[in-house]
Short mmCIF file of N, CA and C in Angstrom, two decimals:
data_model
loop_
_atom_site.label_atom_id
_atom_site.label_comp_id
_atom_site.label_asym_id
_atom_site.label_seq_id
_atom_site.Cartn_x
_atom_site.Cartn_y
_atom_site.Cartn_z
N MET A 14 -81.93 -5.38 -5.72
CA MET A 14 -81.73 -4.15 -4.86
C MET A 14 -81.76 -4.78 -3.07
N MET A 15 -82.51 -5.64 -3.20
CA MET A 15 -82.61 -6.40 -1.88
C MET A 15 -81.04 -6.96 -1.62
N LEU A 16 -80.58 -7.59 -2.43
CA LEU A 16 -79.12 -8.17 -2.22
C LEU A 16 -78.20 -7.06 -1.92
N ILE A 17 -78.24 -5.91 -2.48
CA ILE A 17 -77.49 -4.84 -2.29
C ILE A 17 -77.61 -4.42 -0.73
N SER A 18 -78.95 -4.35 -0.34
CA SER A 18 -79.15 -3.81 1.01
C SER A 18 -78.84 -4.73 2.04
N LEU A 19 -78.94 -6.14 1.87
CA LEU A 19 -78.43 -7.05 2.72
C LEU A 19 -76.97 -7.01 2.90
N THR A 20 -76.03 -6.77 1.86
CA THR A 20 -74.63 -6.59 1.74
C THR A 20 -74.37 -5.32 2.53
N LEU A 21 -75.08 -4.25 2.40
CA LEU A 21 -74.67 -3.02 3.28
C LEU A 21 -74.93 -3.40 4.39
N ARG A 22 -75.83 -4.05 5.04
CA ARG A 22 -76.25 -4.48 6.43
C ARG A 22 -74.98 -5.21 7.10
N CYS A 23 -74.39 -5.99 6.41
CA CYS A 23 -73.29 -6.99 6.93
C CYS A 23 -72.03 -6.05 7.60
N ARG A 24 -71.60 -6.45 8.58
CA ARG A 24 -70.33 -5.92 9.18
C ARG A 24 -69.11 -6.25 8.15
N THR A 25 -69.15 -7.40 7.80
CA THR A 25 -67.85 -7.96 6.98
C THR A 25 -68.37 -8.46 5.62
N GLN A 26 -67.61 -7.82 4.73
CA GLN A 26 -67.91 -8.25 3.19
C GLN A 26 -67.10 -9.22 2.76
N LEU A 27 -67.95 -10.42 2.46
CA LEU A 27 -66.93 -11.45 2.05
C LEU A 27 -67.14 -11.61 0.39
N PHE A 28 -66.17 -12.48 -0.27
CA PHE A 28 -66.26 -12.65 -1.71
C PHE A 28 -67.67 -13.40 -2.08
N SER A 29 -68.25 -13.86 -1.06
CA SER A 29 -69.51 -14.53 -1.49
C SER A 29 -70.54 -13.67 -1.68
N HIS A 30 -70.55 -12.55 -0.76
CA HIS A 30 -71.51 -11.35 -1.12
C HIS A 30 -71.41 -10.96 -2.53
N SER A 31 -70.29 -10.89 -3.06
CA SER A 31 -70.10 -10.47 -4.47
C SER A 31 -70.76 -11.65 -5.62
N VAL A 32 -70.44 -12.56 -5.25
CA VAL A 32 -70.91 -13.79 -6.13
C VAL A 32 -72.48 -13.88 -6.00
N ILE A 33 -73.04 -13.47 -4.74
CA ILE A 33 -74.50 -13.54 -4.52
C ILE A 33 -75.16 -12.28 -5.23
N ILE A 34 -74.56 -11.17 -5.36
CA ILE A 34 -74.79 -10.07 -6.23
C ILE A 34 -74.83 -10.39 -7.69
N ALA A 35 -73.75 -11.13 -8.36
CA ALA A 35 -73.27 -11.25 -9.74
C ALA A 35 -74.33 -12.18 -10.22
N VAL A 36 -74.77 -13.30 -9.69
CA VAL A 36 -75.65 -14.37 -10.30
C VAL A 36 -77.04 -13.58 -10.74
N PRO A 37 -77.73 -13.09 -9.91
CA PRO A 37 -78.97 -12.39 -10.28
C PRO A 37 -78.56 -11.27 -11.52
N SER A 38 -77.43 -10.71 -11.17
CA SER A 38 -77.30 -9.72 -12.25
C SER A 38 -76.98 -10.09 -13.54
N VAL A 39 -76.23 -11.10 -13.42
CA VAL A 39 -76.16 -11.94 -14.81
C VAL A 39 -77.59 -12.14 -15.40
N LEU A 40 -78.29 -12.88 -14.87
CA LEU A 40 -79.61 -13.33 -15.47
C LEU A 40 -80.54 -11.89 -15.88
N PHE A 41 -80.51 -10.96 -14.99
CA PHE A 41 -81.21 -9.54 -15.44
C PHE A 41 -80.50 -9.23 -16.74
N MET A 42 -79.24 -9.09 -16.58
CA MET A 42 -78.53 -8.38 -17.87
C MET A 42 -78.76 -9.39 -19.15
N LEU A 43 -78.86 -10.71 -18.97
CA LEU A 43 -79.23 -11.44 -20.07
C LEU A 43 -80.67 -11.23 -20.46
N SER A 44 -81.63 -11.03 -19.72
CA SER A 44 -82.92 -11.07 -20.08
C SER A 44 -83.48 -9.66 -20.45
N TRP A 45 -82.70 -8.65 -20.28
CA TRP A 45 -83.45 -7.43 -20.48
C TRP A 45 -82.02 -6.58 -21.06
N GLN A 46 -82.53 -6.08 -22.30
CA GLN A 46 -81.44 -5.42 -23.01
C GLN A 46 -81.04 -3.92 -22.35
N PHE A 47 -81.81 -3.42 -21.66
CA PHE A 47 -81.97 -2.24 -21.08
C PHE A 47 -81.30 -2.29 -19.41
N ALA A 48 -81.06 -3.42 -19.13
CA ALA A 48 -80.73 -3.64 -17.73
C ALA A 48 -79.53 -2.81 -17.34
N GLN A 49 -78.55 -2.39 -18.17
CA GLN A 49 -77.53 -1.76 -17.94
C GLN A 49 -77.95 -0.32 -17.59
N PHE A 50 -78.74 0.25 -17.83
CA PHE A 50 -79.35 1.40 -17.48
C PHE A 50 -79.76 1.44 -16.09
N ALA A 51 -80.49 0.53 -15.73
CA ALA A 51 -80.76 0.16 -14.32
C ALA A 51 -79.60 -0.02 -13.36
N PHE A 52 -78.81 -0.66 -13.82
CA PHE A 52 -77.57 -0.88 -13.14
C PHE A 52 -76.63 0.47 -13.00
N LEU A 53 -76.72 1.09 -13.91
CA LEU A 53 -75.89 2.33 -14.05
C LEU A 53 -76.54 3.43 -12.92
N THR A 54 -77.79 3.41 -12.88
CA THR A 54 -78.60 3.99 -11.85
C THR A 54 -78.09 3.82 -10.27
N GLN A 55 -78.00 2.38 -10.17
CA GLN A 55 -77.77 1.95 -9.00
C GLN A 55 -76.33 2.30 -8.44
N ILE A 56 -75.43 2.12 -9.60
CA ILE A 56 -73.89 2.32 -9.19
C ILE A 56 -73.72 3.92 -8.96
N LEU A 57 -74.47 4.66 -9.78
CA LEU A 57 -74.27 6.05 -9.38
C LEU A 57 -75.02 6.48 -8.10
N VAL A 58 -75.87 6.00 -7.73
CA VAL A 58 -76.59 6.34 -6.36
C VAL A 58 -75.49 6.02 -5.27
N LEU A 59 -75.04 4.60 -5.47
CA LEU A 59 -74.18 4.09 -4.34
C LEU A 59 -72.54 4.91 -4.32
N PHE A 60 -72.37 5.22 -5.37
CA PHE A 60 -71.07 6.08 -5.54
C PHE A 60 -71.33 7.50 -4.88
N GLY A 61 -72.67 8.04 -5.22
CA GLY A 61 -72.75 9.15 -4.51
C GLY A 61 -73.12 8.94 -2.89
N LEU A 62 -73.65 8.10 -2.58
CA LEU A 62 -73.63 7.77 -1.03
C LEU A 62 -72.17 7.54 -0.60
N TYR A 63 -71.36 6.87 -1.45
CA TYR A 63 -69.95 6.58 -0.79
C TYR A 63 -69.12 7.97 -0.60
N LEU A 64 -69.54 8.95 -1.56
CA LEU A 64 -68.81 10.36 -1.58
C LEU A 64 -69.43 11.00 -0.33
N LEU A 65 -70.62 10.73 0.17
CA LEU A 65 -71.18 11.30 1.30
C LEU A 65 -70.85 10.64 2.42
N ASP A 66 -70.08 9.40 2.54
CA ASP A 66 -69.76 8.88 3.48
C ASP A 66 -71.05 8.02 4.04
N GLY A 67 -71.86 7.62 3.26
CA GLY A 67 -73.12 6.80 3.68
C GLY A 67 -72.79 5.46 3.40
N VAL A 68 -71.76 5.22 2.63
CA VAL A 68 -71.60 3.69 2.40
C VAL A 68 -69.99 3.62 2.61
N SER A 69 -69.47 2.34 3.33
CA SER A 69 -68.11 2.27 3.40
C SER A 69 -67.55 1.88 2.32
N SER A 70 -66.05 2.03 2.12
CA SER A 70 -65.36 1.44 1.00
C SER A 70 -65.31 0.13 0.82
N ASP A 71 -65.39 -0.44 1.94
CA ASP A 71 -65.38 -2.05 1.86
C ASP A 71 -66.57 -2.71 1.17
N ALA A 72 -67.66 -1.94 1.67
CA ALA A 72 -68.98 -2.49 1.26
C ALA A 72 -69.07 -2.12 -0.37
N LEU A 73 -68.81 -1.17 -0.73
CA LEU A 73 -68.76 -0.61 -1.97
C LEU A 73 -68.08 -1.47 -2.87
N LYS A 74 -66.68 -1.57 -2.47
CA LYS A 74 -65.89 -2.72 -3.26
C LYS A 74 -66.65 -4.09 -3.55
N CYS A 75 -67.16 -4.42 -2.50
CA CYS A 75 -67.81 -5.74 -2.46
C CYS A 75 -68.88 -5.77 -3.72
N ILE A 76 -69.82 -4.70 -3.54
CA ILE A 76 -70.84 -4.60 -4.50
C ILE A 76 -70.23 -4.40 -5.91
N LEU A 77 -69.37 -3.58 -6.02
CA LEU A 77 -68.65 -3.18 -7.32
C LEU A 77 -67.82 -4.73 -7.97
N LYS A 78 -67.22 -5.40 -6.98
CA LYS A 78 -67.02 -6.61 -7.60
C LYS A 78 -67.90 -7.50 -8.05
N GLY A 79 -69.09 -7.55 -7.37
CA GLY A 79 -70.13 -8.26 -8.02
C GLY A 79 -70.69 -7.88 -9.34
N HIS A 80 -70.69 -6.81 -9.64
CA HIS A 80 -71.11 -5.88 -10.83
C HIS A 80 -70.06 -6.23 -11.98
N VAL A 81 -68.83 -6.00 -11.44
CA VAL A 81 -67.62 -6.19 -12.46
C VAL A 81 -67.83 -7.87 -12.85
N ILE A 82 -67.92 -8.60 -11.99
CA ILE A 82 -68.04 -10.18 -12.27
C ILE A 82 -69.35 -10.27 -13.29
N SER A 83 -70.33 -9.85 -12.86
CA SER A 83 -71.54 -10.26 -13.70
C SER A 83 -71.42 -9.43 -15.09
N LEU A 84 -70.60 -8.44 -15.15
CA LEU A 84 -70.54 -7.59 -16.47
C LEU A 84 -69.68 -8.48 -17.34
N PHE A 85 -68.57 -9.21 -16.87
CA PHE A 85 -67.73 -9.66 -17.58
C PHE A 85 -68.35 -11.18 -17.90
N ILE A 86 -68.98 -11.76 -17.03
CA ILE A 86 -69.87 -13.04 -17.46
C ILE A 86 -71.00 -12.79 -18.50
N SER A 87 -71.68 -11.53 -18.27
CA SER A 87 -72.72 -11.14 -19.36
C SER A 87 -71.94 -10.81 -20.77
N ILE A 88 -70.94 -10.20 -20.81
CA ILE A 88 -70.32 -10.07 -22.21
C ILE A 88 -69.81 -11.13 -22.74
N ALA A 89 -69.39 -12.33 -22.07
CA ALA A 89 -68.89 -13.52 -22.56
C ALA A 89 -70.23 -14.14 -22.87
N LEU A 90 -71.36 -14.26 -22.33
CA LEU A 90 -72.64 -14.85 -22.53
C LEU A 90 -73.24 -14.29 -23.65
N LEU A 91 -73.13 -12.90 -24.01
CA LEU A 91 -73.51 -12.36 -24.94
C LEU A 91 -72.91 -12.12 -26.25
N PHE A 92 -71.62 -13.03 -26.24
CA PHE A 92 -70.76 -13.06 -27.46
C PHE A 92 -69.91 -11.89 -27.70
N GLY A 93 -69.59 -10.87 -26.61
CA GLY A 93 -69.00 -9.91 -26.91
C GLY A 93 -69.75 -8.84 -27.26
N ASN A 94 -70.90 -8.47 -26.92
CA ASN A 94 -71.90 -7.58 -27.25
C ASN A 94 -71.13 -6.12 -27.13
N LYS A 95 -70.83 -5.67 -28.37
CA LYS A 95 -70.05 -4.20 -28.46
C LYS A 95 -70.86 -3.23 -27.73
N MET A 96 -72.16 -3.22 -27.83
CA MET A 96 -72.98 -2.01 -27.17
C MET A 96 -72.74 -2.10 -25.62
N LEU A 97 -72.57 -3.38 -25.18
CA LEU A 97 -72.30 -3.47 -23.75
C LEU A 97 -70.93 -3.24 -23.24
N ILE A 98 -70.06 -3.42 -23.98
CA ILE A 98 -68.76 -3.21 -23.79
C ILE A 98 -68.33 -1.61 -23.87
N THR A 99 -69.13 -0.98 -24.87
CA THR A 99 -68.76 0.47 -24.99
C THR A 99 -69.65 1.39 -24.25
N SER A 100 -70.50 0.72 -23.51
CA SER A 100 -71.65 1.46 -22.77
C SER A 100 -71.15 2.25 -21.66
N PHE A 101 -72.04 3.36 -21.27
CA PHE A 101 -71.65 4.06 -20.35
C PHE A 101 -71.53 3.42 -18.76
N TYR A 102 -72.38 2.49 -18.44
CA TYR A 102 -72.41 1.82 -17.42
C TYR A 102 -71.02 0.72 -17.42
N THR A 103 -70.37 0.32 -18.40
CA THR A 103 -69.05 -0.17 -18.16
C THR A 103 -67.99 0.81 -17.86
N SER A 104 -67.94 1.86 -18.47
CA SER A 104 -67.14 2.83 -17.98
C SER A 104 -67.33 3.48 -16.68
N VAL A 105 -68.34 3.81 -16.14
CA VAL A 105 -68.60 4.22 -14.95
C VAL A 105 -68.28 3.28 -13.75
N LEU A 106 -68.56 1.92 -14.21
CA LEU A 106 -68.49 0.59 -13.31
C LEU A 106 -66.90 0.57 -13.08
N LEU A 107 -66.17 0.84 -14.13
CA LEU A 107 -64.65 0.59 -14.05
C LEU A 107 -64.25 1.64 -13.33
N MET A 108 -64.56 2.87 -13.61
CA MET A 108 -63.83 4.02 -12.89
C MET A 108 -64.18 3.99 -11.55
N CYS A 109 -65.56 3.93 -11.18
CA CYS A 109 -65.75 3.75 -9.68
C CYS A 109 -64.97 2.65 -8.97
N PHE A 110 -64.72 1.53 -9.56
CA PHE A 110 -63.86 0.44 -8.97
C PHE A 110 -62.51 0.82 -8.93
N VAL A 111 -61.99 1.75 -9.87
CA VAL A 111 -60.49 2.10 -9.77
C VAL A 111 -60.55 3.24 -8.49
N ILE A 112 -61.17 4.10 -8.51
CA ILE A 112 -61.65 5.22 -7.61
C ILE A 112 -61.74 4.64 -6.10
N VAL A 113 -62.35 3.80 -5.92
CA VAL A 113 -62.57 3.21 -4.54
C VAL A 113 -61.72 2.17 -4.15
N SER A 114 -60.82 1.53 -5.14
CA SER A 114 -59.79 0.69 -4.79
C SER A 114 -58.32 1.51 -4.49
N THR A 115 -58.27 2.76 -5.04
CA THR A 115 -57.04 3.60 -4.85
C THR A 115 -57.39 4.64 -3.74
N GLU A 116 -58.10 4.40 -2.98
CA GLU A 116 -58.76 5.29 -1.92
C GLU A 116 -57.50 5.69 -1.05
N ASN A 117 -57.03 4.57 -0.58
CA ASN A 117 -55.83 4.60 0.48
C ASN A 117 -54.44 5.29 -0.16
N ILE A 118 -54.27 5.14 -1.57
CA ILE A 118 -53.21 5.76 -2.07
C ILE A 118 -53.51 7.22 -2.11
N TRP A 119 -54.58 7.67 -2.33
CA TRP A 119 -54.94 9.13 -2.39
C TRP A 119 -55.05 9.71 -1.02
N ARG A 120 -55.36 8.88 -0.01
CA ARG A 120 -55.40 9.39 1.33
C ARG A 120 -54.00 9.77 1.77
N LYS A 121 -53.00 8.78 1.48
CA LYS A 121 -51.62 9.10 1.88
C LYS A 121 -51.07 10.15 0.96
N LEU A 122 -51.46 10.63 -0.04
CA LEU A 122 -50.97 11.81 -0.64
C LEU A 122 -51.51 12.93 -0.10
N ASN A 123 -52.36 12.96 0.42
CA ASN A 123 -52.86 14.01 1.26
C ASN A 123 -52.49 14.34 2.60
#
């Protein structure tokens, strides 16, 4: 959570911030089977803050990229764990990433 706070404080979000989030997330995911629920809570809170304009879309994209990277690495290192692939965390993470990434398209339609 400290790395998320530091990422939110930065004025410019770089890919290195995503990697900095991904590395401990992979280690956490590999060491505890219920880590996906902690990450799900984190993603839902950040997405709620995004909806309330508390977090910029660039910052949220950076954080979500880190989580997506860590998810794919964790799936590979856990030999394609089906419980992780089909988890609610995976679906929420991917849908939040799609929603935030297509924000500009939705704004143009309105």
